[in-house]
Amino acid sequence: MSEQTIALVTGANKGIGYEIAAGLGALGWSVGVGARDDRRREAAVEKLRAAGVDAFGVPLDVTDDASVAAAAGLIEGRAGRLDVLVNNAAVTGGMPQEPTRVDPATVRTVVETNVIGVIRVTNAMLPLLRRSASPRIVNMSSSVGSLTRQSDTDDPLKTGPIAVAYPPSKTFLNAVTVQYAKELRDTNILINVACPGYCATDLNGHRGVRTPEQGAAIAIRLATLPDDGPTGGFFEDEGVVPW
Ligand SMILES: NC(=O)c1ccc[n+]([C@@H]2O[C@H](COP(=O)([O-])OP(=O)(O)OC[C@H]3O[C@@H](n4cnc5c(N)ncnc54)[C@H](OP(=O)(O)O)[C@@H]3O)[C@@H](O)[C@H]2O)c1
């Protein structure tokens, strides 16, 4: 097996995921660009390679069992193991999402991608992660999923709009991550959730105030934790995010 560190980033064709792939690639790692659209994935791989990154494409729709199984097969065939998984892919489901008016199908779609998609990808990759000397899993969450912050303030810059699909999907993801950390406590796998801050990407019509590159920094930090680093935590650049 190769000595080179192998990472997979889901939803890496654009936005923060692309910048996470670029940042991990700059460390000399081999980076799988997980993306569901062939053209967007190939364009991202090409751009990363032009920047000197050892990038490879991984066809991946996180909502599709067969696609996720094939992605695990591709990484196994290529590297025999996985060192770092960044579950970054997500959707908002579109706004508005007022609780009293939402179409339940919107909630289902968002949870399917942002929560069940993470569980599906994580479990498919776990056999490969268990072969790594220092496996790390980073789940991209958001501070809008922090119940403490949602309860402390009505400032929409901190809480996002009142919405019943996207923010609660991140609260759900946080809870899921804590359960993984508990089950994996006696292994060498560290799993944490990250908030990138409010970044200008397609997700929010580019209204964010930070760059995608700035948003990627916390994920890169959690992907490169030392063996005695934290697990089951929720972090942003400034430190711990309250649940
Ligand atoms: N931007 C922010 O201010 C902000 C703040 C807090 C948290 N976050 C979180 O940061 C992460 C990245 O967000 P972003 O702002 O970079 O969003 P983005 O630019 O909209 O990118 C989202 C990525 O996820 C992919 N994706 C969506 N559904 C998928 C599926 N079923 N299978 C595979 N890939 C799928 C998209 O692929 P396609 O191109 O094919 O759609 C795209 O590559 C997300 O988890 C988001 O919730 C973002």
PDB file of C-alpha atoms and ligand atoms in Angstrom:
ATOM      1  CA  MET A   1       0.000   0.000   0.000  1.00  0.00           C
ATOM      2  CA  SER A   2       1.103   3.537  -0.812  1.00  0.00           C
ATOM      3  CA  GLU A   3       2.657   5.713   1.907  1.00  0.00           C
ATOM      4  CA  GLN A   4       0.847   8.723   0.455  1.00  0.00           C
ATOM      5  CA  THR A   5      -2.141   9.859   2.511  1.00  0.00           C
ATOM      6  CA  ILE A   6      -5.443   9.165   0.713  1.00  0.00           C
ATOM      7  CA  ALA A   7      -8.474  11.392   1.234  1.00  0.00           C
ATOM      8  CA  LEU A   8     -11.998  11.515  -0.152  1.00  0.00           C
ATOM      9  CA  VAL A   9     -14.018  14.732  -0.163  1.00  0.00           C
ATOM     10  CA  THR A  10     -17.704  14.482  -1.068  1.00  0.00           C
ATOM     11  CA  GLY A  11     -19.223  17.324  -3.070  1.00  0.00           C
ATOM     12  CA  ALA A  12     -15.721  18.437  -4.066  1.00  0.00           C
ATOM     13  CA  ASN A  13     -16.532  19.786  -7.512  1.00  0.00           C
ATOM     14  CA  LYS A  14     -17.170  23.318  -6.222  1.00  0.00           C
ATOM     15  CA  GLY A  15     -17.476  25.613  -3.242  1.00  0.00           C
ATOM     16  CA  ILE A  16     -15.940  24.687   0.099  1.00  0.00           C
ATOM     17  CA  GLY A  17     -15.500  21.022  -0.895  1.00  0.00           C
ATOM     18  CA  TYR A  18     -13.296  22.011  -3.826  1.00  0.00           C
ATOM     19  CA  GLU A  19     -11.151  24.161  -1.534  1.00  0.00           C
ATOM     20  CA  ILE A  20     -10.860  21.334   1.001  1.00  0.00           C
ATOM     21  CA  ALA A  21      -9.621  19.078  -1.811  1.00  0.00           C
ATOM     22  CA  ALA A  22      -7.153  21.784  -2.903  1.00  0.00           C
ATOM     23  CA  GLY A  23      -5.918  22.286   0.660  1.00  0.00           C
ATOM     24  CA  LEU A  24      -5.436  18.575   1.351  1.00  0.00           C
ATOM     25  CA  GLY A  25      -3.787  18.182  -2.052  1.00  0.00           C
ATOM     26  CA  ALA A  26      -1.342  20.966  -1.183  1.00  0.00           C
ATOM     27  CA  LEU A  27      -0.144  18.748   1.682  1.00  0.00           C
ATOM     28  CA  GLY A  28       0.971  16.210  -0.936  1.00  0.00           C
ATOM     29  CA  TRP A  29      -2.014  13.957  -0.351  1.00  0.00           C
ATOM     30  CA  SER A  30      -3.846  11.994  -3.008  1.00  0.00           C
ATOM     31  CA  VAL A  31      -7.382  13.404  -3.068  1.00  0.00           C
ATOM     32  CA  GLY A  32     -10.536  11.757  -4.383  1.00  0.00           C
ATOM     33  CA  VAL A  33     -12.934  14.337  -5.794  1.00  0.00           C
ATOM     34  CA  GLY A  34     -16.355  12.904  -4.960  1.00  0.00           C
ATOM     35  CA  ALA A  35     -18.986  14.398  -7.264  1.00  0.00           C
ATOM     36  CA  ARG A  36     -22.198  13.208  -8.868  1.00  0.00           C
ATOM     37  CA  ASP A  37     -21.978  15.068 -12.180  1.00  0.00           C
ATOM     38  CA  ASP A  38     -19.393  13.704 -14.627  1.00  0.00           C
ATOM     39  CA  ARG A  39     -18.571  17.005 -16.318  1.00  0.00           C
ATOM     40  CA  ARG A  40     -18.353  19.036 -13.120  1.00  0.00           C
ATOM     41  CA  ARG A  41     -16.197  16.332 -11.495  1.00  0.00           C
ATOM     42  CA  GLU A  42     -13.810  16.083 -14.437  1.00  0.00           C
ATOM     43  CA  ALA A  43     -13.464  19.869 -14.638  1.00  0.00           C
ATOM     44  CA  ALA A  44     -12.601  20.026 -10.931  1.00  0.00           C
ATOM     45  CA  VAL A  45     -10.066  17.195 -11.205  1.00  0.00           C
ATOM     46  CA  GLU A  46      -8.444  18.911 -14.165  1.00  0.00           C
ATOM     47  CA  LYS A  47      -8.258  22.245 -12.336  1.00  0.00           C
ATOM     48  CA  LEU A  48      -6.785  20.604  -9.223  1.00  0.00           C
ATOM     49  CA  ARG A  49      -4.209  18.719 -11.283  1.00  0.00           C
ATOM     50  CA  ALA A  50      -3.237  21.945 -13.059  1.00  0.00           C
ATOM     51  CA  ALA A  51      -2.590  23.350  -9.577  1.00  0.00           C
ATOM     52  CA  GLY A  52      -0.283  20.412  -8.821  1.00  0.00           C
ATOM     53  CA  VAL A  53      -2.715  18.314  -6.788  1.00  0.00           C
ATOM     54  CA  ASP A  54      -2.692  14.521  -7.090  1.00  0.00           C
ATOM     55  CA  ALA A  55      -6.462  14.455  -7.650  1.00  0.00           C
ATOM     56  CA  PHE A  56      -8.635  11.638  -8.974  1.00  0.00           C
ATOM     57  CA  GLY A  57     -12.318  11.557  -9.777  1.00  0.00           C
ATOM     58  CA  VAL A  58     -14.771   9.518  -7.708  1.00  0.00           C
ATOM     59  CA  PRO A  59     -18.278   9.326  -9.190  1.00  0.00           C
ATOM     60  CA  LEU A  60     -20.460   9.719  -6.115  1.00  0.00           C
ATOM     61  CA  ASP A  61     -24.081  10.509  -5.366  1.00  0.00           C
ATOM     62  CA  VAL A  62     -24.401  10.310  -1.601  1.00  0.00           C
ATOM     63  CA  THR A  63     -28.113   9.456  -1.844  1.00  0.00           C
ATOM     64  CA  ASP A  64     -27.517   6.354  -3.957  1.00  0.00           C
ATOM     65  CA  ASP A  65     -26.443   3.026  -2.409  1.00  0.00           C
ATOM     66  CA  ALA A  66     -24.962   1.630  -5.632  1.00  0.00           C
ATOM     67  CA  SER A  67     -23.020   4.824  -6.364  1.00  0.00           C
ATOM     68  CA  VAL A  68     -21.555   4.896  -2.850  1.00  0.00           C
ATOM     69  CA  ALA A  69     -20.620   1.190  -2.978  1.00  0.00           C
ATOM     70  CA  ALA A  70     -18.924   1.741  -6.345  1.00  0.00           C
ATOM     71  CA  ALA A  71     -17.003   4.712  -4.905  1.00  0.00           C
ATOM     72  CA  ALA A  72     -15.689   2.524  -2.067  1.00  0.00           C
ATOM     73  CA  GLY A  73     -14.701  -0.103  -4.641  1.00  0.00           C
ATOM     74  CA  LEU A  74     -12.857   2.510  -6.702  1.00  0.00           C
ATOM     75  CA  ILE A  75     -10.833   3.708  -3.697  1.00  0.00           C
ATOM     76  CA  GLU A  76     -10.115   0.160  -2.554  1.00  0.00           C
ATOM     77  CA  GLY A  77      -8.814  -0.733  -6.030  1.00  0.00           C
ATOM     78  CA  ARG A  78      -6.704   2.410  -6.225  1.00  0.00           C
ATOM     79  CA  ALA A  79      -5.244   2.665  -2.732  1.00  0.00           C
ATOM     80  CA  GLY A  80      -6.420  -0.324  -0.651  1.00  0.00           C
ATOM     81  CA  ARG A  81      -7.381   1.996   2.197  1.00  0.00           C
ATOM     82  CA  LEU A  82      -8.698   5.471   3.032  1.00  0.00           C
ATOM     83  CA  ASP A  83      -7.050   7.794   5.562  1.00  0.00           C
ATOM     84  CA  VAL A  84      -9.422  10.759   5.600  1.00  0.00           C
ATOM     85  CA  LEU A  85     -13.099  11.123   4.721  1.00  0.00           C
ATOM     86  CA  VAL A  86     -14.633  14.601   4.508  1.00  0.00           C
ATOM     87  CA  ASN A  87     -18.427  14.411   4.303  1.00  0.00           C
ATOM     88  CA  ASN A  88     -18.990  17.820   2.737  1.00  0.00           C
ATOM     89  CA  ALA A  89     -21.826  17.332   0.212  1.00  0.00           C
ATOM     90  CA  ALA A  90     -25.089  18.956   1.249  1.00  0.00           C
ATOM     91  CA  VAL A  91     -28.176  20.733  -0.028  1.00  0.00           C
ATOM     92  CA  THR A  92     -30.360  23.417   1.540  1.00  0.00           C
ATOM     93  CA  GLY A  93     -33.540  22.201  -0.120  1.00  0.00           C
ATOM     94  CA  GLY A  94     -34.321  25.775  -1.194  1.00  0.00           C
ATOM     95  CA  MET A  95     -35.817  28.587   0.830  1.00  0.00           C
ATOM     96  CA  PRO A  96     -38.262  29.545   2.284  1.00  0.00           C
ATOM     97  CA  GLN A  97     -38.756  26.637   4.687  1.00  0.00           C
ATOM     98  CA  GLU A  98     -41.032  28.103   7.346  1.00  0.00           C
ATOM     99  CA  PRO A  99     -42.044  25.295   9.697  1.00  0.00           C
ATOM    100  CA  THR A 100     -45.766  26.022   9.335  1.00  0.00           C
ATOM    101  CA  ARG A 101     -45.749  26.005   5.539  1.00  0.00           C
ATOM    102  CA  VAL A 102     -43.026  23.622   4.475  1.00  0.00           C
ATOM    103  CA  ASP A 103     -43.612  20.790   2.045  1.00  0.00           C
ATOM    104  CA  PRO A 104     -42.613  17.633   4.001  1.00  0.00           C
ATOM    105  CA  ALA A 105     -40.884  16.400   0.836  1.00  0.00           C
ATOM    106  CA  THR A 106     -38.352  19.227   1.235  1.00  0.00           C
ATOM    107  CA  VAL A 107     -37.437  18.031   4.721  1.00  0.00           C
ATOM    108  CA  ARG A 108     -37.124  14.456   3.488  1.00  0.00           C
ATOM    109  CA  THR A 109     -34.814  15.451   0.603  1.00  0.00           C
ATOM    110  CA  VAL A 110     -32.542  17.509   2.828  1.00  0.00           C
ATOM    111  CA  VAL A 111     -32.257  14.799   5.501  1.00  0.00           C
ATOM    112  CA  GLU A 112     -31.649  12.177   2.808  1.00  0.00           C
ATOM    113  CA  THR A 113     -28.585  14.091   1.552  1.00  0.00           C
ATOM    114  CA  ASN A 114     -27.245  15.872   4.638  1.00  0.00           C
ATOM    115  CA  VAL A 115     -27.735  13.113   7.215  1.00  0.00           C
ATOM    116  CA  ILE A 116     -28.504   9.732   5.660  1.00  0.00           C
ATOM    117  CA  GLY A 117     -26.005  10.458   2.866  1.00  0.00           C
ATOM    118  CA  VAL A 118     -23.288  10.958   5.482  1.00  0.00           C
ATOM    119  CA  ILE A 119     -24.199   7.703   7.234  1.00  0.00           C
ATOM    120  CA  ARG A 120     -24.290   5.839   3.913  1.00  0.00           C
ATOM    121  CA  VAL A 121     -20.880   7.140   2.773  1.00  0.00           C
ATOM    122  CA  THR A 122     -19.254   6.752   6.194  1.00  0.00           C
ATOM    123  CA  ASN A 123     -20.354   3.139   6.593  1.00  0.00           C
ATOM    124  CA  ALA A 124     -19.253   2.241   3.064  1.00  0.00           C
ATOM    125  CA  MET A 125     -15.816   3.788   3.688  1.00  0.00           C
ATOM    126  CA  LEU A 126     -15.298   2.479   7.235  1.00  0.00           C
ATOM    127  CA  PRO A 127     -13.684  -0.827   6.199  1.00  0.00           C
ATOM    128  CA  LEU A 128     -11.123   1.216   4.223  1.00  0.00           C
ATOM    129  CA  LEU A 129     -10.658   3.755   7.027  1.00  0.00           C
ATOM    130  CA  ARG A 130     -10.031   0.957   9.530  1.00  0.00           C
ATOM    131  CA  ARG A 131      -6.939  -0.014   7.468  1.00  0.00           C
ATOM    132  CA  SER A 132      -5.400   3.443   8.012  1.00  0.00           C
ATOM    133  CA  ALA A 133      -2.860   4.204  10.740  1.00  0.00           C
ATOM    134  CA  SER A 134      -4.597   7.516  11.598  1.00  0.00           C
ATOM    135  CA  PRO A 135      -8.130   7.650  10.186  1.00  0.00           C
ATOM    136  CA  ARG A 136     -10.059  10.912  10.376  1.00  0.00           C
ATOM    137  CA  ILE A 137     -13.654  11.708   9.497  1.00  0.00           C
ATOM    138  CA  VAL A 138     -14.827  15.312   9.158  1.00  0.00           C
ATOM    139  CA  ASN A 139     -18.532  16.039   8.799  1.00  0.00           C
ATOM    140  CA  MET A 140     -19.324  19.490   7.430  1.00  0.00           C
ATOM    141  CA  SER A 141     -22.035  20.908   9.614  1.00  0.00           C
ATOM    142  CA  SER A 142     -23.048  24.494  10.304  1.00  0.00           C
ATOM    143  CA  SER A 143     -23.455  26.651  13.360  1.00  0.00           C
ATOM    144  CA  VAL A 144     -27.090  27.124  12.236  1.00  0.00           C
ATOM    145  CA  GLY A 145     -27.454  23.568  13.565  1.00  0.00           C
ATOM    146  CA  SER A 146     -26.378  24.713  17.037  1.00  0.00           C
ATOM    147  CA  LEU A 147     -29.473  24.683  19.264  1.00  0.00           C
ATOM    148  CA  THR A 148     -27.636  26.919  21.720  1.00  0.00           C
ATOM    149  CA  ARG A 149     -26.998  29.601  19.093  1.00  0.00           C
ATOM    150  CA  GLN A 150     -30.523  29.247  17.690  1.00  0.00           C
ATOM    151  CA  SER A 151     -31.906  29.805  21.215  1.00  0.00           C
ATOM    152  CA  ASP A 152     -29.495  32.607  22.182  1.00  0.00           C
ATOM    153  CA  THR A 153     -30.153  35.063  19.361  1.00  0.00           C
ATOM    154  CA  ASP A 154     -32.547  36.038  16.582  1.00  0.00           C
ATOM    155  CA  ASP A 155     -29.748  37.651  14.559  1.00  0.00           C
ATOM    156  CA  PRO A 156     -30.211  36.001  11.133  1.00  0.00           C
ATOM    157  CA  LEU A 157     -26.513  36.490  10.403  1.00  0.00           C
ATOM    158  CA  LYS A 158     -25.855  33.973  13.195  1.00  0.00           C
ATOM    159  CA  THR A 159     -28.883  31.685  12.858  1.00  0.00           C
ATOM    160  CA  GLY A 160     -29.772  31.892   9.160  1.00  0.00           C
ATOM    161  CA  PRO A 161     -33.421  32.329   8.206  1.00  0.00           C
ATOM    162  CA  ILE A 162     -36.162  30.497  10.121  1.00  0.00           C
ATOM    163  CA  ALA A 163     -36.061  27.169   8.301  1.00  0.00           C
ATOM    164  CA  VAL A 164     -37.175  23.686   9.235  1.00  0.00           C
ATOM    165  CA  ALA A 165     -35.151  21.518   6.857  1.00  0.00           C
ATOM    166  CA  TYR A 166     -31.552  22.745   6.484  1.00  0.00           C
ATOM    167  CA  PRO A 167     -30.639  23.916  10.034  1.00  0.00           C
ATOM    168  CA  PRO A 168     -32.258  20.923  11.767  1.00  0.00           C
ATOM    169  CA  SER A 169     -30.515  18.601   9.279  1.00  0.00           C
ATOM    170  CA  LYS A 170     -27.214  19.918  10.659  1.00  0.00           C
ATOM    171  CA  THR A 171     -28.439  19.464  14.261  1.00  0.00           C
ATOM    172  CA  PHE A 172     -29.297  15.872  13.296  1.00  0.00           C
ATOM    173  CA  LEU A 173     -25.850  15.444  11.705  1.00  0.00           C
ATOM    174  CA  ASN A 174     -24.202  16.727  14.883  1.00  0.00           C
ATOM    175  CA  ALA A 175     -26.136  14.182  16.956  1.00  0.00           C
ATOM    176  CA  VAL A 176     -25.251  11.409  14.515  1.00  0.00           C
ATOM    177  CA  THR A 177     -21.561  12.342  14.751  1.00  0.00           C
ATOM    178  CA  VAL A 178     -21.631  12.129  18.554  1.00  0.00           C
ATOM    179  CA  GLN A 179     -23.062   8.603  18.312  1.00  0.00           C
ATOM    180  CA  TYR A 180     -20.323   7.552  15.850  1.00  0.00           C
ATOM    181  CA  ALA A 181     -17.675   9.002  18.157  1.00  0.00           C
ATOM    182  CA  LYS A 182     -19.086   6.972  21.055  1.00  0.00           C
ATOM    183  CA  GLU A 183     -19.158   3.719  19.092  1.00  0.00           C
ATOM    184  CA  LEU A 184     -15.661   4.334  17.685  1.00  0.00           C
ATOM    185  CA  ARG A 185     -14.194   5.537  21.000  1.00  0.00           C
ATOM    186  CA  ASP A 186     -11.894   2.524  21.365  1.00  0.00           C
ATOM    187  CA  THR A 187     -10.542   2.767  17.811  1.00  0.00           C
ATOM    188  CA  ASN A 188      -7.977   5.174  16.307  1.00  0.00           C
ATOM    189  CA  ILE A 189     -10.705   6.908  14.256  1.00  0.00           C
ATOM    190  CA  LEU A 190     -11.304  10.571  15.141  1.00  0.00           C
ATOM    191  CA  ILE A 191     -14.632  11.978  13.930  1.00  0.00           C
ATOM    192  CA  ASN A 192     -15.698  15.593  14.337  1.00  0.00           C
ATOM    193  CA  VAL A 193     -18.086  18.177  12.913  1.00  0.00           C
ATOM    194  CA  ALA A 194     -16.947  21.477  11.422  1.00  0.00           C
ATOM    195  CA  CYS A 195     -18.616  24.820  10.767  1.00  0.00           C
ATOM    196  CA  PRO A 196     -16.957  26.751   7.920  1.00  0.00           C
ATOM    197  CA  GLY A 197     -18.643  30.078   8.711  1.00  0.00           C
ATOM    198  CA  TYR A 198     -20.805  32.003   6.264  1.00  0.00           C
ATOM    199  CA  CYS A 199     -19.010  31.583   2.927  1.00  0.00           C
ATOM    200  CA  ALA A 200     -19.935  32.879  -0.514  1.00  0.00           C
ATOM    201  CA  THR A 201     -20.957  29.776  -2.498  1.00  0.00           C
ATOM    202  CA  ASP A 202     -23.817  28.542  -4.685  1.00  0.00           C
ATOM    203  CA  LEU A 203     -25.456  27.194  -1.499  1.00  0.00           C
ATOM    204  CA  ASN A 204     -26.430  30.717  -0.409  1.00  0.00           C
ATOM    205  CA  GLY A 205     -26.430  32.581  -3.725  1.00  0.00           C
ATOM    206  CA  HIS A 206     -22.932  33.869  -2.875  1.00  0.00           C
ATOM    207  CA  ARG A 207     -24.238  36.036  -0.030  1.00  0.00           C
ATOM    208  CA  GLY A 208     -21.676  34.636   2.429  1.00  0.00           C
ATOM    209  CA  VAL A 209     -19.021  36.968   3.796  1.00  0.00           C
ATOM    210  CA  ARG A 210     -16.094  34.540   3.854  1.00  0.00           C
ATOM    211  CA  THR A 211     -14.310  32.857   0.947  1.00  0.00           C
ATOM    212  CA  PRO A 212     -14.736  29.116   0.329  1.00  0.00           C
ATOM    213  CA  GLU A 213     -10.998  28.820   1.009  1.00  0.00           C
ATOM    214  CA  GLN A 214     -11.470  30.343   4.467  1.00  0.00           C
ATOM    215  CA  GLY A 215     -14.370  27.927   5.028  1.00  0.00           C
ATOM    216  CA  ALA A 216     -12.169  24.970   4.121  1.00  0.00           C
ATOM    217  CA  ALA A 217      -9.572  25.754   6.800  1.00  0.00           C
ATOM    218  CA  ILE A 218     -11.419  24.187   9.753  1.00  0.00           C
ATOM    219  CA  ALA A 219     -12.084  20.976   7.803  1.00  0.00           C
ATOM    220  CA  ILE A 220      -8.409  20.768   6.875  1.00  0.00           C
ATOM    221  CA  ARG A 221      -7.468  21.258  10.528  1.00  0.00           C
ATOM    222  CA  LEU A 222      -9.773  18.428  11.643  1.00  0.00           C
ATOM    223  CA  ALA A 223      -8.562  16.206   8.775  1.00  0.00           C
ATOM    224  CA  THR A 224      -4.969  16.593   9.996  1.00  0.00           C
ATOM    225  CA  LEU A 225      -5.511  16.159  13.743  1.00  0.00           C
ATOM    226  CA  PRO A 226      -2.754  14.408  15.664  1.00  0.00           C
ATOM    227  CA  ASP A 227      -3.519  10.974  17.113  1.00  0.00           C
ATOM    228  CA  ASP A 228      -4.330  12.500  20.523  1.00  0.00           C
ATOM    229  CA  GLY A 229      -6.719  15.028  18.963  1.00  0.00           C
ATOM    230  CA  PRO A 230     -10.369  15.424  19.926  1.00  0.00           C
ATOM    231  CA  THR A 231     -13.253  13.268  18.730  1.00  0.00           C
ATOM    232  CA  GLY A 232     -17.000  13.850  18.870  1.00  0.00           C
ATOM    233  CA  GLY A 233     -16.560  17.643  18.901  1.00  0.00           C
ATOM    234  CA  PHE A 234     -18.012  20.616  17.006  1.00  0.00           C
ATOM    235  CA  PHE A 235     -15.463  23.194  15.835  1.00  0.00           C
ATOM    236  CA  GLU A 236     -15.115  26.449  13.899  1.00  0.00           C
ATOM    237  CA  ASP A 237     -12.005  28.586  13.357  1.00  0.00           C
ATOM    238  CA  GLU A 238     -12.470  30.334  16.711  1.00  0.00           C
ATOM    239  CA  GLY A 239     -12.770  27.078  18.668  1.00  0.00           C
ATOM    240  CA  VAL A 240     -15.604  24.930  20.010  1.00  0.00           C
ATOM    241  CA  VAL A 241     -19.171  25.573  18.793  1.00  0.00           C
ATOM    242  CA  PRO A 242     -21.814  24.938  21.489  1.00  0.00           C
ATOM    243  CA  TRP A 243     -24.293  22.158  20.672  1.00  0.00           C
TER     244      TRP A 243
HETATM  245  N1  LIG B   1     -21.537  28.162   2.365  1.00  0.00           N
HETATM  246  C1  LIG B   1     -21.766  28.368   3.638  1.00  0.00           C
HETATM  247  O1  LIG B   1     -21.894  29.528   4.126  1.00  0.00           O
HETATM  248  C2  LIG B   1     -21.873  27.217   4.593  1.00  0.00           C
HETATM  249  C3  LIG B   1     -22.078  27.506   5.951  1.00  0.00           C
HETATM  250  C4  LIG B   1     -22.167  26.465   6.842  1.00  0.00           C
HETATM  251  C5  LIG B   1     -22.023  25.169   6.407  1.00  0.00           C
HETATM  252  N2  LIG B   1     -21.822  24.898   5.073  1.00  0.00           N
HETATM  253  C6  LIG B   1     -21.667  23.504   4.678  1.00  0.00           C
HETATM  254  O2  LIG B   1     -20.456  23.353   3.932  1.00  0.00           O
HETATM  255  C7  LIG B   1     -20.612  22.293   2.970  1.00  0.00           C
HETATM  256  C8  LIG B   1     -20.257  22.789   1.588  1.00  0.00           C
HETATM  257  O3  LIG B   1     -21.176  23.818   1.238  1.00  0.00           O
HETATM  258  P1  LIG B   1     -20.933  24.838   0.038  1.00  0.00           P
HETATM  259  O4  LIG B   1     -21.344  26.161   0.543  1.00  0.00           O
HETATM  260  O5  LIG B   1     -19.605  24.644  -0.571  1.00  0.00           O
HETATM  261  O6  LIG B   1     -22.089  24.347  -0.973  1.00  0.00           O
HETATM  262  P2  LIG B   1     -22.153  24.222  -2.569  1.00  0.00           P
HETATM  263  O7  LIG B   1     -21.224  25.172  -3.225  1.00  0.00           O
HETATM  264  O8  LIG B   1     -23.608  24.252  -2.889  1.00  0.00           O
HETATM  265  O9  LIG B   1     -21.585  22.746  -2.816  1.00  0.00           O
HETATM  266  C9  LIG B   1     -22.292  21.638  -2.366  1.00  0.00           C
HETATM  267  C10 LIG B   1     -21.646  20.413  -2.954  1.00  0.00           C
HETATM  268  O10 LIG B   1     -22.403  19.253  -2.539  1.00  0.00           O
HETATM  269  C11 LIG B   1     -22.674  18.487  -3.697  1.00  0.00           C
HETATM  270  N3  LIG B   1     -23.847  17.620  -3.544  1.00  0.00           N
HETATM  271  C12 LIG B   1     -25.110  17.957  -3.236  1.00  0.00           C
HETATM  272  N4  LIG B   1     -25.902  16.868  -3.232  1.00  0.00           N
HETATM  273  C13 LIG B   1     -25.099  15.815  -3.528  1.00  0.00           C
HETATM  274  C14 LIG B   1     -25.306  14.430  -3.687  1.00  0.00           C
HETATM  275  N5  LIG B   1     -26.533  13.880  -3.538  1.00  0.00           N
HETATM  276  N6  LIG B   1     -24.259  13.632  -3.970  1.00  0.00           N
HETATM  277  C15 LIG B   1     -23.027  14.169  -4.129  1.00  0.00           C
HETATM  278  N7  LIG B   1     -22.763  15.478  -4.032  1.00  0.00           N
HETATM  279  C16 LIG B   1     -23.798  16.288  -3.743  1.00  0.00           C
HETATM  280  C17 LIG B   1     -22.832  19.504  -4.810  1.00  0.00           C
HETATM  281  O11 LIG B   1     -22.736  18.879  -6.075  1.00  0.00           O
HETATM  282  P3  LIG B   1     -23.484  19.459  -7.403  1.00  0.00           P
HETATM  283  O12 LIG B   1     -22.570  20.495  -7.987  1.00  0.00           O
HETATM  284  O13 LIG B   1     -23.644  18.238  -8.252  1.00  0.00           O
HETATM  285  O14 LIG B   1     -24.807  20.024  -6.949  1.00  0.00           O
HETATM  286  C18 LIG B   1     -21.654  20.407  -4.482  1.00  0.00           C
HETATM  287  O15 LIG B   1     -20.451  19.820  -4.955  1.00  0.00           O
HETATM  288  C19 LIG B   1     -22.054  21.809   3.118  1.00  0.00           C
HETATM  289  O16 LIG B   1     -22.097  20.709   3.993  1.00  0.00           O
HETATM  290  C20 LIG B   1     -22.755  22.998   3.743  1.00  0.00           C
HETATM  291  O17 LIG B   1     -23.929  22.627   4.447  1.00  0.00           O
HETATM  292  C21 LIG B   1     -21.748  25.903   4.159  1.00  0.00           C
END
